[in-house]
Amino acid sequence: MIALAGVLGGVALWSAGLHTQGGRALPGAWVLLPLAVMAGVELLRRTAPATALAVGTLALVADQFTTGSLATVVMFTDVMYAAVLYGTPAAARRIPWTTGLITVAVTIGFVTWLRTPEALLIGVVTALISFFPASTGVLVRNHRDAAESARLRAEQTALLAEMDRTQAVAAERTRMARELHDMVANHLSAIAIHSTAALSLDDARTTRDALGVIRENSVEGLAEMRRLIGLLRESDKSGTVSAAPTLRALDTLVEQARTNGASSGLCFTLDDRRGEGVAPPLPTPIDLAAYRIIQESLTNALKHAVPGTITVGLNGTERALTVEVRSPFGDRPGPRAPGSGAGLVGMRERVELLDGDFEAGPVTAADGGKIWLVRAELPVVERRERA
Protein backbone atom coordinates (compact mmCIF):
# COMPACT_ATOMS: atom_id res chain seq x y z
CA MET A 1 0.00 0.00 0.00
CA ILE A 2 2.88 2.37 0.78
CA ALA A 3 4.53 1.56 -2.57
CA LEU A 4 1.26 1.98 -4.47
CA ALA A 5 0.50 5.29 -2.77
CA GLY A 6 4.04 6.50 -3.48
CA VAL A 7 3.84 5.61 -7.19
CA LEU A 8 0.43 7.18 -7.64
CA GLY A 9 1.50 10.30 -5.74
CA GLY A 10 4.73 10.62 -7.76
CA VAL A 11 2.92 10.22 -11.07
CA ALA A 12 0.36 12.83 -10.01
CA LEU A 13 3.11 15.30 -9.06
CA TRP A 14 4.94 14.65 -12.36
CA SER A 15 1.71 15.12 -14.34
CA ALA A 16 1.08 18.42 -12.54
CA GLY A 17 4.61 19.55 -13.29
CA LEU A 18 5.60 19.79 -9.62
CA HIS A 19 9.30 19.05 -9.10
CA THR A 20 11.83 19.57 -6.36
CA GLN A 21 14.57 20.99 -8.60
CA GLY A 22 15.35 22.16 -12.09
CA GLY A 23 18.41 23.57 -13.80
CA ARG A 24 20.61 21.02 -15.50
CA ALA A 25 18.57 18.03 -14.29
CA LEU A 26 17.45 15.38 -16.76
CA PRO A 27 14.06 16.52 -18.07
CA GLY A 28 10.99 14.50 -18.93
CA ALA A 29 10.00 11.11 -17.56
CA TRP A 30 13.43 10.26 -16.13
CA VAL A 31 12.11 11.27 -12.74
CA LEU A 32 9.79 8.27 -12.78
CA LEU A 33 12.69 5.78 -12.83
CA PRO A 34 14.01 6.57 -9.29
CA LEU A 35 10.37 6.77 -8.22
CA ALA A 36 9.69 3.23 -9.48
CA VAL A 37 12.88 1.88 -7.85
CA MET A 38 12.02 3.53 -4.53
CA ALA A 39 8.51 2.09 -4.66
CA GLY A 40 10.01 -1.36 -5.32
CA VAL A 41 12.32 -1.21 -2.30
CA GLU A 42 9.33 -0.27 -0.16
CA LEU A 43 8.20 -3.86 -0.66
CA LEU A 44 11.38 -5.00 1.13
CA ARG A 45 11.17 -2.60 4.10
CA ARG A 46 10.36 -5.42 6.59
CA THR A 47 11.82 -8.55 5.02
CA ALA A 48 15.16 -7.07 3.85
CA PRO A 49 15.57 -3.62 5.42
CA ALA A 50 19.34 -3.40 4.84
CA THR A 51 18.98 -4.15 1.11
CA ALA A 52 16.07 -1.74 0.84
CA LEU A 53 18.12 1.05 2.44
CA ALA A 54 21.13 0.49 0.17
CA VAL A 55 19.07 0.41 -3.03
CA GLY A 56 16.90 3.29 -1.81
CA THR A 57 19.96 5.44 -1.18
CA LEU A 58 21.13 4.85 -4.76
CA ALA A 59 17.64 5.71 -6.03
CA LEU A 60 17.64 8.94 -3.99
CA VAL A 61 21.04 9.91 -5.43
CA ALA A 62 19.75 9.15 -8.93
CA ASP A 63 16.70 11.31 -8.21
CA GLN A 64 19.01 14.29 -7.70
CA PHE A 65 20.04 14.08 -11.38
CA THR A 66 16.43 14.42 -12.51
CA THR A 67 13.88 17.12 -11.90
CA GLY A 68 13.18 15.40 -8.58
CA SER A 69 10.03 14.03 -6.99
CA LEU A 70 8.78 14.70 -3.47
CA ALA A 71 7.22 11.22 -3.40
CA THR A 72 10.66 9.63 -3.88
CA VAL A 73 12.08 11.63 -0.97
CA VAL A 74 9.14 10.80 1.33
CA MET A 75 9.41 7.06 0.55
CA PHE A 76 13.15 7.22 1.29
CA THR A 77 12.44 8.58 4.77
CA ASP A 78 10.14 5.59 5.36
CA VAL A 79 12.83 3.18 4.14
CA MET A 80 15.33 4.81 6.52
CA TYR A 81 12.85 4.50 9.41
CA ALA A 82 12.11 0.85 8.58
CA ALA A 83 15.82 -0.01 8.33
CA VAL A 84 16.32 1.03 11.95
CA LEU A 85 13.05 -0.43 13.25
CA TYR A 86 13.19 -3.82 11.53
CA GLY A 87 16.91 -4.20 10.94
CA THR A 88 19.51 -5.93 13.10
CA PRO A 89 20.45 -4.48 16.49
CA ALA A 90 23.86 -3.51 15.09
CA ALA A 91 22.23 -1.64 12.23
CA ALA A 92 19.85 0.10 14.63
CA ARG A 93 22.85 1.38 16.61
CA ARG A 94 24.98 2.28 13.57
CA ILE A 95 22.51 4.04 11.22
CA PRO A 96 21.60 7.02 13.50
CA TRP A 97 25.28 7.79 14.12
CA THR A 98 26.07 7.46 10.41
CA THR A 99 23.20 9.72 9.32
CA GLY A 100 24.15 12.24 11.99
CA LEU A 101 27.74 12.38 10.76
CA ILE A 102 26.54 12.65 7.13
CA THR A 103 24.25 15.53 8.09
CA VAL A 104 27.10 17.39 9.79
CA ALA A 105 29.47 16.70 6.89
CA VAL A 106 26.94 17.85 4.25
CA THR A 107 26.17 21.02 6.22
CA ILE A 108 29.84 21.93 6.66
CA GLY A 109 30.65 21.05 3.06
CA PHE A 110 27.91 23.15 1.48
CA VAL A 111 28.49 26.10 3.83
CA THR A 112 32.17 26.02 2.90
CA TRP A 113 31.43 25.68 -0.81
CA LEU A 114 28.54 28.11 -1.22
CA ARG A 115 29.49 30.50 1.62
CA THR A 116 25.89 31.62 2.04
CA PRO A 117 23.51 31.21 5.01
CA GLU A 118 21.04 29.43 2.73
CA ALA A 119 23.48 26.51 2.60
CA LEU A 120 22.35 25.62 6.12
CA LEU A 121 18.97 24.68 4.67
CA ILE A 122 20.66 21.86 2.74
CA GLY A 123 21.88 20.44 6.06
CA VAL A 124 18.38 20.75 7.52
CA VAL A 125 16.87 18.90 4.56
CA THR A 126 19.53 16.18 4.87
CA ALA A 127 18.65 15.77 8.54
CA LEU A 128 14.92 15.65 7.75
CA ILE A 129 15.29 12.79 5.26
CA SER A 130 17.98 10.75 7.09
CA PHE A 131 18.81 11.57 10.71
CA PHE A 132 15.31 12.33 11.99
CA PRO A 133 13.68 9.16 10.51
CA ALA A 134 16.54 7.08 11.89
CA SER A 135 16.19 8.67 15.35
CA THR A 136 12.43 8.06 15.28
CA GLY A 137 13.07 4.43 14.40
CA VAL A 138 15.41 4.10 17.38
CA LEU A 139 12.81 5.52 19.76
CA VAL A 140 10.05 3.25 18.46
CA ARG A 141 12.35 0.22 18.53
CA ASN A 142 13.39 0.93 22.12
CA HIS A 143 9.76 1.21 23.18
CA ARG A 144 8.92 -2.00 21.34
CA ASP A 145 11.84 -3.88 22.94
CA ALA A 146 10.89 -2.55 26.37
CA ALA A 147 7.31 -3.72 25.88
CA GLU A 148 8.52 -7.14 24.74
CA SER A 149 10.82 -7.41 27.76
CA ALA A 150 7.97 -6.45 30.06
CA ARG A 151 5.75 -9.06 28.44
CA LEU A 152 8.42 -11.75 28.85
CA ARG A 153 8.96 -10.77 32.48
CA ALA A 154 5.22 -10.95 33.07
CA GLU A 155 5.07 -14.40 31.48
CA GLN A 156 8.05 -15.58 33.53
CA THR A 157 6.50 -14.19 36.70
CA ALA A 158 3.23 -15.94 35.91
CA LEU A 159 5.11 -19.17 35.18
CA LEU A 160 7.07 -18.97 38.44
CA ALA A 161 3.87 -18.21 40.34
CA GLU A 162 2.20 -21.24 38.76
CA MET A 163 5.21 -23.41 39.62
CA ASP A 164 5.12 -22.15 43.21
CA ARG A 165 1.41 -22.83 43.39
CA THR A 166 1.86 -26.34 41.97
CA GLN A 167 4.66 -27.10 44.42
CA ALA A 168 2.62 -25.73 47.30
CA VAL A 169 -0.36 -27.87 46.32
CA ALA A 170 1.87 -30.95 45.96
CA ALA A 171 3.49 -30.30 49.33
CA GLU A 172 0.09 -29.84 50.97
CA ARG A 173 -1.22 -33.03 49.38
CA THR A 174 1.83 -34.89 50.67
CA ARG A 175 1.36 -33.47 54.15
CA MET A 176 -2.33 -34.39 54.15
CA ALA A 177 -1.57 -37.91 52.93
CA ARG A 178 1.09 -38.35 55.63
CA GLU A 179 -1.24 -37.03 58.33
CA LEU A 180 -4.13 -39.19 57.16
CA HIS A 181 -1.93 -42.29 57.03
CA ASP A 182 -0.57 -41.73 60.52
CA MET A 183 -4.00 -41.05 61.98
CA VAL A 184 -5.95 -43.93 60.43
CA ALA A 185 -3.41 -46.69 59.71
CA ASN A 186 -3.09 -47.64 63.39
CA HIS A 187 -6.79 -48.25 63.83
CA LEU A 188 -7.30 -49.94 60.47
CA SER A 189 -4.35 -52.27 61.11
CA ALA A 190 -5.87 -53.36 64.42
CA ILE A 191 -9.23 -53.86 62.74
CA ALA A 192 -7.65 -55.97 59.96
CA ILE A 193 -5.69 -58.18 62.37
CA HIS A 194 -8.55 -58.83 64.77
CA SER A 195 -11.09 -59.41 62.00
CA THR A 196 -8.72 -61.95 60.45
CA ALA A 197 -8.33 -63.65 63.81
CA ALA A 198 -12.09 -63.72 64.32
CA LEU A 199 -12.60 -65.30 60.92
CA SER A 200 -9.81 -67.87 61.31
CA LEU A 201 -10.59 -68.99 64.89
CA ASP A 202 -13.95 -70.65 65.54
CA ASP A 203 -14.24 -69.54 69.13
CA ALA A 204 -17.06 -67.42 70.51
CA ARG A 205 -14.96 -65.70 73.19
CA THR A 206 -12.17 -64.86 70.73
CA THR A 207 -14.70 -63.55 68.23
CA ARG A 208 -16.40 -61.40 70.87
CA ASP A 209 -13.08 -59.94 72.07
CA ALA A 210 -12.03 -59.26 68.46
CA LEU A 211 -15.31 -57.51 67.75
CA GLY A 212 -14.82 -55.35 70.84
CA VAL A 213 -11.37 -54.29 69.69
CA ILE A 214 -12.71 -53.68 66.17
CA ARG A 215 -15.48 -51.46 67.50
CA GLU A 216 -13.11 -49.51 69.74
CA ASN A 217 -10.67 -48.84 66.91
CA SER A 218 -13.49 -47.95 64.52
CA VAL A 219 -14.82 -45.33 66.92
CA GLU A 220 -11.36 -43.89 67.55
CA GLY A 221 -10.59 -43.92 63.83
CA LEU A 222 -13.75 -41.97 63.12
CA ALA A 223 -12.82 -39.47 65.81
CA GLU A 224 -9.39 -39.02 64.21
CA MET A 225 -11.03 -38.53 60.81
CA ARG A 226 -13.36 -35.90 62.24
CA ARG A 227 -10.38 -34.10 63.75
CA LEU A 228 -8.55 -34.10 60.41
CA ILE A 229 -11.64 -32.81 58.60
CA GLY A 230 -11.92 -30.08 61.22
CA LEU A 231 -8.32 -29.05 60.56
CA LEU A 232 -8.96 -28.86 56.81
CA ARG A 233 -12.10 -26.79 57.16
CA GLU A 234 -12.29 -23.17 58.18
CA SER A 235 -12.16 -22.28 61.84
CA ASP A 236 -15.43 -22.38 63.71
CA LYS A 237 -17.11 -19.37 65.30
CA SER A 238 -14.71 -19.42 68.22
CA GLY A 239 -11.76 -19.27 65.81
CA THR A 240 -10.26 -22.58 67.00
CA VAL A 241 -10.03 -26.09 65.68
CA SER A 242 -9.40 -29.44 67.34
CA ALA A 243 -6.05 -29.66 69.06
CA ALA A 244 -3.36 -31.88 67.57
CA PRO A 245 -2.21 -34.88 69.64
CA THR A 246 0.91 -34.44 71.78
CA LEU A 247 3.22 -36.62 73.83
CA ARG A 248 0.97 -36.01 76.82
CA ALA A 249 -1.34 -38.61 75.29
CA LEU A 250 1.49 -41.12 74.89
CA ASP A 251 0.29 -43.28 77.78
CA THR A 252 -3.10 -43.62 76.13
CA LEU A 253 -1.46 -44.49 72.80
CA VAL A 254 0.71 -47.21 74.37
CA GLU A 255 -2.26 -48.59 76.30
CA GLN A 256 -4.28 -48.77 73.12
CA ALA A 257 -1.44 -50.60 71.36
CA ARG A 258 -1.21 -52.98 74.34
CA THR A 259 -4.90 -53.79 73.95
CA ASN A 260 -4.66 -54.27 70.20
CA GLY A 261 -1.58 -56.49 70.39
CA ALA A 262 -2.53 -58.69 73.32
CA SER A 263 -4.02 -61.38 71.08
CA SER A 264 -0.79 -61.49 69.02
CA GLY A 265 1.51 -62.00 72.01
CA LEU A 266 2.83 -58.44 71.94
CA CYS A 267 3.65 -56.48 75.06
CA PHE A 268 4.21 -52.71 74.98
CA THR A 269 6.25 -50.71 77.49
CA LEU A 270 7.06 -47.00 77.79
CA ASP A 271 10.48 -45.78 78.90
CA ASP A 272 10.27 -41.98 79.26
CA ARG A 273 13.61 -40.58 80.50
CA ARG A 274 12.92 -36.93 79.85
CA GLY A 275 12.28 -36.19 83.51
CA GLU A 276 10.00 -33.63 85.03
CA GLY A 277 11.02 -30.01 84.69
CA VAL A 278 14.40 -30.82 83.10
CA ALA A 279 13.69 -30.10 79.43
CA PRO A 280 11.81 -27.02 78.28
CA PRO A 281 8.36 -27.38 76.65
CA LEU A 282 8.63 -28.81 73.16
CA PRO A 283 7.63 -26.74 70.12
CA THR A 284 4.34 -27.91 68.65
CA PRO A 285 5.85 -29.32 65.40
CA ILE A 286 8.40 -31.36 67.41
CA ASP A 287 5.72 -32.64 69.80
CA LEU A 288 3.38 -33.65 66.97
CA ALA A 289 6.15 -35.27 64.91
CA ALA A 290 7.35 -37.34 67.89
CA TYR A 291 3.81 -38.51 68.60
CA ARG A 292 3.19 -39.48 64.96
CA ILE A 293 6.53 -41.33 64.71
CA ILE A 294 5.72 -43.37 67.81
CA GLN A 295 2.17 -43.99 66.58
CA GLU A 296 3.38 -45.25 63.18
CA SER A 297 6.11 -47.37 64.81
CA LEU A 298 3.54 -49.04 67.04
CA THR A 299 1.33 -49.63 64.03
CA ASN A 300 4.20 -51.30 62.17
CA ALA A 301 5.01 -53.39 65.24
CA LEU A 302 1.39 -54.46 65.49
CA LYS A 303 1.48 -55.56 61.85
CA HIS A 304 4.93 -57.13 61.58
CA ALA A 305 6.58 -57.77 64.97
CA VAL A 306 6.98 -61.30 66.35
CA PRO A 307 5.65 -62.03 69.84
CA GLY A 308 7.69 -60.17 72.43
CA THR A 309 8.11 -56.78 74.06
CA ILE A 310 7.98 -53.52 72.15
CA THR A 311 9.76 -50.71 73.97
CA VAL A 312 9.05 -47.04 73.37
CA GLY A 313 11.92 -44.86 74.58
CA LEU A 314 12.06 -41.07 74.98
CA ASN A 315 15.11 -39.06 75.96
CA GLY A 316 15.04 -35.26 75.89
CA THR A 317 17.61 -32.53 76.43
CA GLU A 318 17.57 -28.80 75.90
CA ARG A 319 18.90 -29.28 72.37
CA ALA A 320 17.12 -32.39 71.01
CA LEU A 321 14.43 -34.98 71.59
CA THR A 322 15.34 -38.61 70.84
CA VAL A 323 12.65 -41.19 70.06
CA GLU A 324 13.42 -44.92 69.92
CA VAL A 325 11.02 -47.79 69.31
CA ARG A 326 12.40 -51.32 69.58
CA SER A 327 10.38 -54.36 68.49
CA PRO A 328 11.24 -58.06 68.02
CA PHE A 329 12.18 -58.89 64.45
CA GLY A 330 11.61 -62.18 62.65
CA ASP A 331 9.08 -64.39 60.87
CA ARG A 332 5.74 -63.86 62.49
CA PRO A 333 3.08 -66.57 62.59
CA GLY A 334 -0.62 -65.91 62.42
CA PRO A 335 -2.58 -63.13 60.73
CA ARG A 336 -0.75 -60.07 59.49
CA ALA A 337 -1.96 -56.78 58.07
CA PRO A 338 -0.53 -55.77 54.69
CA GLY A 339 1.96 -52.90 54.54
CA SER A 340 2.75 -50.45 51.73
CA GLY A 341 5.96 -48.86 53.05
CA ALA A 342 4.32 -45.44 53.24
CA GLY A 343 4.75 -45.36 57.01
CA LEU A 344 8.55 -45.32 56.91
CA VAL A 345 8.48 -42.74 54.13
CA GLY A 346 6.15 -40.53 56.15
CA MET A 347 8.29 -40.77 59.29
CA ARG A 348 11.43 -39.92 57.35
CA GLU A 349 9.71 -36.92 55.73
CA ARG A 350 8.56 -35.62 59.12
CA VAL A 351 12.08 -35.81 60.52
CA GLU A 352 13.67 -34.22 57.43
CA LEU A 353 11.22 -31.31 57.58
CA LEU A 354 12.50 -30.62 61.10
CA ASP A 355 16.19 -31.00 60.10
CA GLY A 356 16.54 -34.11 62.25
CA ASP A 357 18.12 -37.55 61.82
CA PHE A 358 16.13 -40.72 61.18
CA GLU A 359 17.03 -44.38 60.88
CA ALA A 360 14.95 -47.55 60.73
CA GLY A 361 15.95 -51.15 60.16
CA PRO A 362 16.94 -54.44 61.76
CA VAL A 363 19.80 -54.42 64.27
CA THR A 364 21.36 -56.92 66.68
CA ALA A 365 20.41 -56.46 70.33
CA ALA A 366 22.74 -56.84 73.28
CA ASP A 367 21.51 -60.41 73.90
CA GLY A 368 22.24 -61.39 70.29
CA GLY A 369 18.64 -61.32 69.12
CA LYS A 370 17.30 -59.40 66.17
CA ILE A 371 15.20 -56.29 66.75
CA TRP A 372 13.68 -53.66 64.51
CA LEU A 373 14.86 -50.22 65.60
CA VAL A 374 13.22 -46.94 64.74
CA ARG A 375 15.25 -43.96 65.94
CA ALA A 376 14.56 -40.28 65.35
CA GLU A 377 16.48 -37.33 66.73
CA LEU A 378 14.54 -34.07 66.52
CA PRO A 379 16.51 -30.86 67.16
CA VAL A 380 14.76 -28.47 69.53
CA VAL A 381 17.13 -25.48 69.74
CA GLU A 382 17.51 -24.99 65.98
CA ARG A 383 13.79 -25.27 65.50
CA ARG A 384 13.07 -22.74 68.25
CA GLU A 385 15.65 -20.27 66.88
CA ARG A 386 14.25 -20.63 63.35
CA ALA A 387 10.72 -20.06 64.65
XYZ file of C-alpha atoms in Angstrom, residues 326-330 362-372:
16
model
C 12.398 -51.324 69.578
C 10.383 -54.359 68.490
C 11.243 -58.059 68.023
C 12.179 -58.890 64.454
C 11.614 -62.180 62.647
C 16.943 -54.439 61.760
C 19.804 -54.422 64.270
C 21.356 -56.919 66.678
C 20.406 -56.459 70.328
C 22.738 -56.838 73.275
C 21.514 -60.412 73.899
C 22.239 -61.385 70.293
C 18.636 -61.319 69.120
C 17.296 -59.402 66.169
C 15.199 -56.287 66.746
C 13.680 -53.665 64.508
